[in-house]
């Protein structure tokens, strides 16, 4: 296996220095209003198509020179070489010494045998598991697979957290119009018992299938919730007289009502789930990059094979595009580098993602793990400290709701917040309000926001509307606030897959500039370790005495007020 090269310190390159100077020029001389007035071709120069997605970068604080300098930097830090190393199965996840091959999860079956990594035919293995999942999902969907009392499964509860939850929830919500087998999915993640209690309350154990999803099968939240679910299932079935409480009847019920998804199939068996009902994946799939693996089993049950295959094709088309498109036209590269432009040269801290489609309401939450668990690092992949800010803070909510909440700060606050606005030409629910097409109302808002951000409103324009002088300043909009508009033809399994792959590669490009390992997540470990110790301290004086004063005082408050 070729050794992955040491990261380049981007900040020490001449390309970085050129961008520092260039930012000063742009900050002093550039406005979007002027850029649009001066160049009638600005929009076509800064627009790109990637499959069914259209990208307009023209309302960013960029010129052709900016993009050239950014791509010089991308080349200086070897984005292309690292991309090729990753796609070839090199161990680019250095701190865990692993390959990073989520791209193989969506490779077509004709690619079987084309990628041997650590002695494994990765695409072959992927398709073997996919075929088992499709066969299983078909049985559940058609009613051949039933609960222990012979009733058809109507509810799936997928239990997982982080990457074993956020992707499936986001896609389930995103593709709801494609659900076609009368099977609802519910997702339980939080260790807070309120989560599982509320989610299970309306369900009937006889018609419920649990999918326990955990890459490691050691995660406290997931195993705790899975045990709760098991107890709920067995008690419920016994109360209904469906099982008699004997070991054999319980084992039979678990077999019919529990399946698992994991890379640790031995632990699945220890937990009591039949290995025949387990679907594997591999340590070269990171949790937050796994929605297109067996982690998405609930999606195949809800939507069926064809929809999932189309979803995978959406990813794969972007994989090929990312690999083959020259950097100058490569949308994930351009977006990643424009994000670097704002983060490192304009020192912006956050990045809003604003989908104008209610079905995408969990997309920003999904992106938070993808982006921040990947790139929130302060050492590089060789252990040396980073020398610039890393990891933008991603956040967002669907439009138009956000317009009535936090957009005020984006329009008139003191911080610059680059934003990705996402919308679709076609709606899943065409409605009319009188003669007015409601979807056009939505799209009108989508277009209005980026226009207001870019071009603002001057004091003279405000005065011309008859605004009394004392409140003119409060009603002005400075403009020059950057945004990218992304317009898809429709929210489909294919376009949603493409969106996820797009952001995966944006993360990769940014991570390469910063020199961080975008595929580990050691930052979550300390909290897990301390939680284990502190939980003991609730009822163990010795463990309590070892805690800091604040923790001790908070535990004392807990004991004093516990009902
Ligand atoms: O704690 C963070 C994390 O490790 C995520 O990276 C991961 O997606 C999540 O926990 C769940 O892990 P698992 O799938 O192993 O239960």
XYZ file of N, CA, C and O in Angstrom, residues 97-272:
704
model
N -5.671 4.195 10.339
C -5.025 3.311 9.369
C -6.055 2.543 8.524
O -6.043 1.323 8.444
N -6.952 3.314 7.904
C -8.024 2.686 7.120
C -8.159 3.332 5.750
O -7.928 4.536 5.591
N -8.620 2.524 4.818
C -9.050 3.067 3.528
C -10.362 3.833 3.739
O -11.045 3.650 4.756
N -10.697 4.669 2.777
C -11.928 5.476 2.841
C -12.652 5.255 1.524
O -12.312 5.847 0.508
N -13.635 4.372 1.551
C -14.178 3.930 0.260
C -15.696 3.998 0.188
O -16.321 3.129 -0.415
N -16.275 5.043 0.775
C -17.732 5.122 0.625
C -18.114 5.167 -0.851
O -19.211 4.781 -1.207
N -17.190 5.609 -1.714
C -17.499 5.617 -3.155
C -17.804 4.197 -3.660
O -18.594 4.024 -4.590
N -17.192 3.178 -3.023
C -17.430 1.794 -3.471
C -18.843 1.321 -3.129
O -19.360 0.382 -3.742
N -19.477 1.996 -2.159
C -20.827 1.565 -1.755
C -21.826 1.767 -2.878
O -22.896 1.185 -2.893
N -21.495 2.667 -3.791
C -22.454 2.962 -4.865
C -21.892 2.616 -6.233
O -22.437 3.054 -7.257
N -20.807 1.889 -6.260
C -20.269 1.468 -7.562
C -21.215 0.442 -8.183
O -21.779 -0.400 -7.470
N -21.395 0.481 -9.491
C -22.307 -0.490 -10.128
C -21.754 -1.900 -10.052
O -20.539 -2.093 -9.907
N -22.642 -2.877 -10.201
C -22.160 -4.262 -10.022
C -21.181 -4.662 -11.121
O -20.371 -5.562 -10.932
N -21.229 -3.942 -12.247
C -20.257 -4.243 -13.306
C -18.821 -3.945 -12.844
O -17.862 -4.382 -13.471
N -18.678 -3.192 -11.749
C -17.334 -2.888 -11.224
C -16.799 -3.978 -10.293
O -15.706 -3.830 -9.746
N -17.596 -5.049 -10.093
C -17.094 -6.164 -9.249
C -15.685 -6.545 -9.671
O -15.425 -6.672 -10.876
N -14.831 -6.750 -8.725
C -13.476 -7.224 -9.025
C -12.517 -6.125 -9.437
O -11.323 -6.365 -9.586
N -13.039 -4.884 -9.610
C -12.157 -3.827 -10.128
C -11.382 -3.128 -9.023
O -10.444 -2.395 -9.298
N -11.767 -3.326 -7.784
C -11.099 -2.613 -6.696
C -10.771 -3.598 -5.571
O -11.656 -3.967 -4.786
N -9.537 -4.047 -5.567
C -9.104 -4.975 -4.509
C -8.388 -4.142 -3.457
O -7.418 -3.455 -3.763
N -8.898 -4.161 -2.253
C -8.261 -3.380 -1.188
C -8.007 -4.281 0.000
O -8.921 -4.945 0.487
N -6.760 -4.299 0.451
C -6.361 -5.170 1.563
C -6.870 -6.588 1.301
O -7.406 -7.256 2.190
N -6.759 -7.017 0.047
C -7.129 -8.384 -0.324
C -8.618 -8.607 -0.491
O -9.074 -9.745 -0.667
N -9.401 -7.528 -0.475
C -10.857 -7.690 -0.511
C -11.418 -7.080 -1.802
O -11.036 -5.977 -2.180
N -12.337 -7.817 -2.441
C -13.039 -7.270 -3.615
C -14.176 -6.401 -3.070
O -15.283 -6.885 -2.822
N -13.888 -5.122 -2.884
C -14.843 -4.314 -2.130
C -16.194 -4.171 -2.853
O -17.242 -4.251 -2.211
N -16.170 -3.989 -4.154
C -17.454 -3.796 -4.853
C -18.251 -5.112 -4.858
O -19.481 -5.117 -4.693
N -17.534 -6.215 -5.000
C -18.207 -7.522 -4.939
C -18.901 -7.698 -3.592
O -20.076 -8.098 -3.522
N -18.175 -7.392 -2.530
C -18.759 -7.544 -1.188
C -19.958 -6.616 -0.997
O -20.972 -6.994 -0.403
N -19.832 -5.394 -1.518
C -20.946 -4.433 -1.396
C -22.197 -5.017 -2.051
O -23.295 -5.009 -1.478
N -22.039 -5.585 -3.255
C -23.224 -6.084 -3.965
C -23.777 -7.354 -3.330
O -24.992 -7.585 -3.378
N -22.925 -8.135 -2.705
C -23.452 -9.305 -1.987
C -24.388 -8.850 -0.866
O -25.485 -9.394 -0.684
N -23.949 -7.835 -0.119
C -24.802 -7.362 0.989
C -26.043 -6.665 0.435
O -27.158 -6.879 0.934
N -25.865 -5.867 -0.621
C -27.040 -5.201 -1.206
C -28.090 -6.232 -1.620
O -29.283 -6.068 -1.350
N -27.635 -7.315 -2.250
C -28.590 -8.332 -2.704
C -29.333 -8.962 -1.530
O -30.534 -9.209 -1.602
N -28.608 -9.193 -0.437
C -29.288 -9.759 0.758
C -30.302 -8.751 1.306
O -31.393 -9.111 1.738
N -29.905 -7.483 1.287
C -30.833 -6.456 1.814
C -32.076 -6.356 0.935
O -33.194 -6.253 1.436
N -31.867 -6.382 -0.377
C -33.022 -6.273 -1.274
C -33.962 -7.472 -1.069
O -35.184 -7.308 -1.034
N -33.369 -8.639 -0.903
C -34.206 -9.831 -0.730
C -34.985 -9.744 0.581
O -36.191 -10.035 0.636
N -34.289 -9.306 1.631
C -34.957 -9.172 2.931
C -36.085 -8.133 2.839
O -37.216 -8.383 3.263
N -35.746 -6.962 2.269
C -36.745 -5.882 2.195
C -37.949 -6.326 1.370
O -39.099 -6.033 1.729
N -37.712 -7.051 0.305
C -38.830 -7.543 -0.523
C -39.772 -8.401 0.304
O -40.992 -8.315 0.171
N -39.180 -9.259 1.138
C -40.018 -10.157 1.957
C -40.853 -9.342 2.944
O -42.035 -9.629 3.164
N -40.224 -8.328 3.552
C -40.968 -7.522 4.532
C -42.063 -6.736 3.807
O -43.218 -6.678 4.251
N -41.718 -6.144 2.688
C -42.655 -5.293 1.966
C -43.845 -6.086 1.417
O -44.986 -5.624 1.409
N -43.571 -7.315 1.011
C -44.657 -8.094 0.405
C -45.466 -8.857 1.448
O -46.493 -9.448 1.131
N -44.997 -8.850 2.693
C -45.725 -9.565 3.737
C -45.328 -11.022 3.860
O -45.921 -11.778 4.634
N -44.302 -11.456 3.123
C -43.816 -12.833 3.279
C -43.107 -12.950 4.631
O -43.248 -13.927 5.355
N -42.383 -11.922 4.980
C -41.767 -11.852 6.319
C -42.798 -11.194 7.233
O -43.225 -10.067 6.981
N -43.203 -11.880 8.264
C -44.208 -11.313 9.170
C -43.643 -11.274 10.582
O -42.588 -11.851 10.866
N -44.400 -10.632 11.469
C -44.097 -10.722 12.882
C -44.429 -12.114 13.384
O -44.925 -12.965 12.632
N -44.179 -12.331 14.676
C -44.317 -13.684 15.226
C -45.764 -14.188 15.201
O -46.015 -15.391 15.184
N -46.718 -13.252 15.145
C -48.119 -13.695 15.099
C -48.640 -13.790 13.663
O -49.833 -13.981 13.440
N -47.747 -13.604 12.701
C -48.158 -13.756 11.302
C -48.679 -12.477 10.680
O -49.119 -12.470 9.523
N -48.632 -11.371 11.454
C -49.136 -10.105 10.878
C -48.044 -9.417 10.070
O -46.867 -9.464 10.426
N -48.469 -8.723 9.033
C -47.531 -7.987 8.177
C -46.873 -6.855 8.983
O -47.507 -6.214 9.822
N -45.593 -6.622 8.681
C -44.879 -5.512 9.326
C -45.378 -4.184 8.758
O -45.435 -3.999 7.541
N -45.763 -3.275 9.686
C -46.246 -1.959 9.243
C -45.364 -0.819 9.722
O -45.465 0.310 9.241
N -44.518 -1.125 10.731
C -43.653 -0.078 11.296
C -42.249 -0.617 11.428
O -42.044 -1.729 11.917
N -41.310 0.208 11.036
C -39.903 -0.118 11.259
C -39.361 0.906 12.249
O -39.574 2.110 12.085
N -38.695 0.428 13.287
C -38.008 1.329 14.212
C -36.516 1.107 14.000
O -36.011 0.010 14.232
N -35.831 2.127 13.518
C -34.395 2.009 13.290
C -33.704 2.676 14.484
O -33.941 3.844 14.781
N -32.886 1.883 15.176
C -32.239 2.378 16.399
C -30.759 2.567 16.110
O -30.050 1.621 15.766
N -30.285 3.783 16.230
C -28.873 4.074 15.976
C -28.624 5.516 16.373
O -29.552 6.225 16.790
N -27.402 5.984 16.247
C -27.125 7.396 16.577
C -26.010 7.902 15.678
O -25.244 7.093 15.121
N -25.908 9.213 15.555
C -24.855 9.792 14.712
C -25.016 9.299 13.288
O -26.103 9.322 12.713
N -23.928 8.801 12.724
C -23.974 8.339 11.344
C -24.899 7.151 11.145
O -25.311 6.853 10.015
N -25.245 6.472 12.209
C -26.155 5.335 12.093
C -27.607 5.769 12.235
O -28.505 4.924 12.374
N -27.821 7.076 12.224
C -29.178 7.601 12.388
C -29.449 8.798 11.463
O -30.451 8.828 10.752
N -28.532 9.771 11.482
C -28.844 11.048 10.814
C -29.072 10.890 9.315
O -29.937 11.550 8.740
N -28.284 10.025 8.688
C -28.450 9.807 7.244
C -29.802 9.172 6.943
O -30.597 9.721 6.156
N -30.091 7.998 7.567
C -31.392 7.394 7.292
C -32.574 8.310 7.599
O -33.526 8.378 6.820
N -32.527 9.053 8.708
C -33.664 9.948 9.010
C -33.793 10.994 7.912
O -34.892 11.263 7.416
N -32.659 11.595 7.556
C -32.695 12.673 6.564
C -33.282 12.155 5.247
O -34.130 12.801 4.627
N -32.849 10.966 4.831
C -33.312 10.444 3.540
C -34.773 9.993 3.649
O -35.573 10.210 2.726
N -35.129 9.388 4.767
C -36.520 8.962 4.934
C -37.451 10.174 4.822
O -38.456 10.146 4.104
N -37.083 11.248 5.512
C -37.896 12.469 5.429
C -37.839 13.039 4.013
O -38.841 13.484 3.469
N -36.639 13.011 3.425
C -36.446 13.622 2.109
C -37.239 12.930 1.012
O -37.673 13.564 0.052
N -37.401 11.624 1.156
C -38.043 10.872 0.058
C -39.430 10.350 0.429
O -39.935 9.430 -0.215
N -40.052 10.944 1.423
C -41.368 10.447 1.871
C -42.351 10.196 0.734
O -43.072 9.197 0.761
N -42.400 11.051 -0.278
C -43.379 10.779 -1.344
C -43.118 9.453 -2.062
O -43.973 8.983 -2.811
N -41.945 8.856 -1.856
C -41.628 7.607 -2.551
C -41.957 6.372 -1.708
O -41.758 5.245 -2.160
N -42.456 6.578 -0.489
C -42.831 5.427 0.355
C -44.042 4.764 -0.295
O -45.010 5.424 -0.644
N -43.965 3.451 -0.496
C -44.992 2.820 -1.320
C -45.401 1.427 -0.849
O -45.959 0.655 -1.616
N -45.096 1.099 0.406
C -45.470 -0.249 0.849
C -46.272 -0.217 2.139
O -46.449 -1.245 2.798
N -46.758 0.960 2.513
C -47.546 1.070 3.749
C -46.720 0.764 4.984
O -47.246 0.266 5.988
N -45.427 1.032 4.915
C -44.568 0.784 6.075
C -43.963 2.118 6.518
O -43.306 2.802 5.733
N -44.224 2.481 7.780
C -43.659 3.729 8.332
C -42.341 3.438 9.023
O -42.206 2.390 9.656
N -41.438 4.393 8.966
C -40.195 4.256 9.740
C -40.152 5.302 10.837
O -40.588 6.439 10.641
N -39.599 4.886 11.959
C -39.380 5.782 13.098
C -37.932 5.608 13.496
O -37.414 4.480 13.437
N -37.300 6.687 13.922
C -35.875 6.606 14.247
C -35.659 6.980 15.708
O -36.095 8.045 16.161
N -35.029 6.084 16.438
C -34.734 6.326 17.855
C -33.230 6.474 17.979
O -32.478 5.611 17.513
N -32.782 7.558 18.621
C -31.339 7.762 18.732
C -30.897 8.151 20.131
O -29.923 7.617 20.653
N -31.622 9.049 20.769
C -31.134 9.663 22.002
C -31.172 8.673 23.156
O -32.107 7.871 23.270
N -30.184 8.786 24.051
C -30.232 7.946 25.260
C -31.301 8.471 26.216
O -31.732 7.756 27.129
N -31.728 9.691 26.005
C -32.827 10.234 26.807
C -34.033 9.304 26.625
O -34.539 9.153 25.514
N -34.509 8.683 27.738
C -35.627 7.739 27.577
C -36.864 8.371 26.966
O -37.745 7.673 26.460
N -36.936 9.691 27.001
C -38.096 10.360 26.383
C -38.202 10.032 24.899
O -39.291 10.000 24.338
N -37.057 9.807 24.268
C -37.071 9.559 22.827
C -37.760 8.228 22.530
O -38.777 8.160 21.839
N -37.213 7.167 23.112
C -37.784 5.845 22.781
C -39.208 5.719 23.319
O -40.085 5.141 22.665
N -39.463 6.307 24.501
C -40.805 6.161 25.092
C -41.850 6.742 24.136
O -42.861 6.095 23.834
N -41.587 7.946 23.635
C -42.565 8.590 22.752
C -42.683 7.871 21.404
O -43.756 7.772 20.832
N -41.540 7.369 20.902
C -41.574 6.748 19.570
C -42.290 5.399 19.608
O -42.979 5.019 18.672
N -42.111 4.650 20.720
C -42.740 3.318 20.758
C -44.205 3.378 21.177
O -44.980 2.491 20.810
N -44.557 4.429 21.923
C -45.915 4.476 22.487
C -47.018 4.139 21.483
O -47.874 3.311 21.759
N -47.017 4.733 20.296
C -48.156 4.445 19.397
C -48.051 3.114 18.650
O -48.965 2.767 17.892
N -46.954 2.378 18.805
C -46.722 1.219 17.934
C -47.258 -0.077 18.520
O -47.380 -0.240 19.739
N -47.521 -1.001 17.611
C -48.012 -2.317 18.002
C -46.858 -3.310 17.815
O -46.358 -3.463 16.688
N -46.429 -3.984 18.901
C -45.280 -4.888 18.758
C -45.495 -5.950 17.683
O -44.547 -6.372 17.017
N -46.744 -6.362 17.501
C -46.999 -7.445 16.528
C -46.614 -7.054 15.101
O -46.287 -7.906 14.280
N -46.698 -5.737 14.822
C -46.470 -5.293 13.434
C -45.211 -4.425 13.320
O -45.062 -3.673 12.359
N -44.348 -4.532 14.340
C -43.158 -3.667 14.361
C -41.884 -4.484 14.182
O -41.706 -5.531 14.808
N -41.017 -3.949 13.336
C -39.692 -4.559 13.118
C -38.634 -3.576 13.614
O -38.666 -2.397 13.261
N -37.705 -4.065 14.446
C -36.625 -3.212 14.950
C -35.366 -3.464 14.111
O -34.978 -4.624 13.913
N -34.726 -2.392 13.694
C -33.415 -2.515 13.041
C -32.402 -1.818 13.949
O -32.495 -0.606 14.161
N -31.491 -2.593 14.496
C -30.469 -2.000 15.368
C -29.246 -1.708 14.499
O -28.668 -2.615 13.907
N -28.880 -0.425 14.424
C -27.819 -0.011 13.507
C -26.664 0.570 14.309
O -26.808 1.600 14.978
N -25.540 -0.105 14.270
C -24.364 0.443 14.946
C -23.128 -0.130 14.285
O -22.943 -1.353 14.257
N -22.285 0.750 13.790
C -21.068 0.281 13.134
C -20.252 -0.575 14.099
O -19.821 -1.659 13.777
N -20.059 -0.062 15.300
C -19.208 -0.764 16.275
C -19.983 -1.758 17.133
O -19.400 -2.658 17.726
N -21.274 -1.573 17.245
C -22.139 -2.321 18.162
C -21.636 -2.230 19.605
O -21.742 -3.174 20.391
N -21.084 -1.072 19.938
C -20.675 -0.825 21.326
C -21.279 0.481 21.833
O -21.073 0.838 22.988
N -21.970 1.203 20.987
C -22.392 2.563 21.342
C -23.463 2.528 22.432
O -24.501 1.869 22.292
N -23.162 3.252 23.515
C -24.017 3.216 24.708
C -25.480 3.495 24.379
O -26.377 2.753 24.787
N -25.716 4.559 23.629
C -27.090 4.959 23.335
C -27.827 3.852 22.588
O -28.949 3.482 22.931
N -27.161 3.317 21.576
C -27.842 2.350 20.706
C -28.095 1.040 21.444
O -29.186 0.456 21.347
N -27.108 0.588 22.194
C -27.314 -0.692 22.886
C -28.349 -0.544 24.001
O -29.168 -1.444 24.221
N -28.337 0.614 24.677
C -29.342 0.840 25.724
C -30.735 0.857 25.099
O -31.665 0.187 25.577
N -30.871 1.595 24.022
C -32.186 1.667 23.363
C -32.600 0.316 22.780
O -33.780 -0.041 22.802
N -31.622 -0.434 22.278
C -31.963 -1.749 21.718
C -32.458 -2.684 22.827
O -33.406 -3.460 22.627
N -31.845 -2.607 23.999
C -32.329 -3.451 25.117
C -33.730 -3.009 25.536
O -34.596 -3.843 25.809
N -33.950 -1.687 25.586
C -35.296 -1.173 25.918
C -36.311 -1.702 24.906
O -37.411 -2.107 25.248
N -35.914 -1.648 23.644
C -36.831 -2.069 22.578
C -37.137 -3.560 22.701
O -38.267 -4.005 22.475
N -36.113 -4.314 23.077
C -36.306 -5.766 23.227
C -37.314 -6.039 24.357
O -38.263 -6.826 24.201
N -37.096 -5.321 25.488
C -38.004 -5.514 26.627
C -39.425 -5.119 26.229
O -40.400 -5.830 26.519
N -39.567 -3.995 25.526
C -40.890 -3.511 25.097
C -41.557 -4.541 24.184
O -42.743 -4.849 24.320
N -40.760 -5.077 23.269
C -41.301 -6.035 22.308
C -41.786 -7.297 23.028
O -42.924 -7.762 22.823
N -40.925 -7.850 23.895
C -41.276 -9.123 24.533
C -42.439 -8.943 25.513
O -43.370 -9.756 25.533
N -42.409 -7.849 26.288
C -43.529 -7.604 27.216
C -44.834 -7.418 26.445
O -45.872 -7.953 26.810
N -44.742 -6.643 25.374
C -45.945 -6.360 24.579
C -46.517 -7.640 23.974
O -47.728 -7.865 23.997
N -45.653 -8.468 23.436
C -46.132 -9.701 22.792
C -46.698 -10.661 23.843
O -47.713 -11.332 23.610
N -46.057 -10.675 25.019
C -46.547 -11.582 26.066
C -47.913 -11.094 26.566
O -48.832 -11.899 26.762
N -48.024 -9.764 26.740
C -49.306 -9.203 27.197
C -50.429 -9.579 26.230
O -51.561 -9.819 26.625
N -50.111 -9.631 24.969
C -51.137 -9.978 23.966
C -51.321 -11.479 23.837
O -52.088 -11.943 22.990
N -50.548 -12.240 24.596
C -50.644 -13.697 24.513
C -49.985 -14.262 23.270
O -50.192 -15.425 22.902
N -49.163 -13.433 22.594
C -48.538 -13.902 21.352
C -47.347 -14.802 21.645
O -46.982 -15.638 20.807
N -46.724 -14.608 22.803
C -45.637 -15.510 23.222
C -45.887 -15.874 24.682
O -46.617 -15.172 25.386
N -45.259 -16.982 25.129
C -45.555 -17.416 26.503
C -44.447 -17.043 27.490
O -44.464 -17.453 28.644
N -43.458 -16.279 27.052
C -42.393 -15.847 27.966
C -41.277 -16.864 28.115
O -40.263 -16.582 28.760
N -41.421 -18.042 27.550
C -40.338 -19.037 27.623
C -39.171 -18.560 26.758
O -39.364 -17.744 25.841
N -37.970 -19.094 27.062
C -36.788 -18.682 26.289
C -37.004 -18.932 24.800
O -36.656 -18.107 23.963
N -37.605 -20.083 24.494
C -37.770 -20.438 23.081
C -38.719 -19.465 22.381
O -38.460 -19.004 21.260
N -39.814 -19.117 23.069
C -40.767 -18.212 22.398
C -40.174 -16.817 22.265
O -40.409 -16.122 21.268
N -39.380 -16.399 23.285
C -38.745 -15.067 23.186
C -37.739 -15.063 22.032
O -37.692 -14.108 21.238
N -36.945 -16.131 21.949
C -35.929 -16.185 20.887
C -36.611 -16.135 19.517
O -36.138 -15.473 18.585
N -37.729 -16.825 19.406
C -38.458 -16.837 18.140
C -38.960 -15.425 17.796
O -38.858 -14.966 16.647
N -39.462 -14.744 18.844
C -39.973 -13.379 18.616
C -38.838 -12.448 18.200
O -39.000 -11.634 17.273
N -37.691 -12.575 18.861
C -36.553 -11.696 18.513
C -36.148 -11.953 17.058
O -35.857 -11.030 16.300
N -36.164 -13.206 16.688
C -35.768 -13.550 15.318
C -36.673 -12.878 14.282
O -36.225 -12.456 13.222
N -37.960 -12.785 14.610
C -38.903 -12.221 13.644
C -38.975 -10.693 13.704
O -39.443 -10.051 12.764
N -38.548 -10.135 14.839
C -38.771 -8.689 15.029
C -37.490 -7.862 15.160
O -37.578 -6.657 15.329
N -36.321 -8.519 15.148
C -35.070 -7.764 15.290
C -34.085 -8.134 14.200
O -33.781 -9.312 14.009
N -33.564 -7.125 13.519
C -32.429 -7.344 12.628
C -31.370 -6.307 12.989
O -31.656 -5.342 13.703
N -30.153 -6.541 12.518
C -29.070 -5.631 12.896
C -28.236 -5.266 11.686
O -28.158 -6.014 10.706
N -27.590 -4.115 11.805
C -26.643 -3.645 10.790
C -25.374 -3.256 11.534
O -25.424 -2.458 12.474
N -24.257 -3.836 11.149
C -23.022 -3.547 11.889
C -21.801 -4.037 11.122
O -21.913 -4.871 10.218
N -20.628 -3.525 11.535
C -19.386 -4.138 11.057
C -18.930 -5.214 12.045
O -17.988 -5.943 11.765
N -19.575 -5.290 13.206
C -19.130 -6.205 14.274
C -20.172 -7.307 14.454
O -20.946 -7.294 15.415
N -20.189 -8.246 13.525
C -21.273 -9.236 13.511
C -21.194 -10.172 14.721
O -22.211 -10.710 15.166
N -19.988 -10.345 15.305
C -19.878 -11.168 16.511
C -20.651 -10.526 17.667
O -21.357 -11.208 18.422
N -20.569 -9.205 17.776
C -21.276 -8.521 18.871
C -22.792 -8.548 18.642
O -23.569 -8.584 19.599
N -23.181 -8.538 17.387
C -24.618 -8.636 17.073
C -25.154 -9.950 17.630
O -26.214 -9.999 18.272
N -24.399 -11.007 17.427
C -24.838 -12.328 17.877
C -24.879 -12.376 19.405
O -25.835 -12.882 19.993
N -23.834 -11.814 20.028
C -23.810 -11.772 21.506
C -25.045 -11.060 22.039
O -25.569 -11.415 23.090
N -25.494 -10.038 21.307
C -26.664 -9.271 21.752
C -27.940 -10.117 21.642
O -28.958 -9.820 22.245
N -27.892 -11.181 20.889
C -29.052 -12.061 20.786
C -29.777 -11.956 19.459
O -30.888 -12.474 19.306
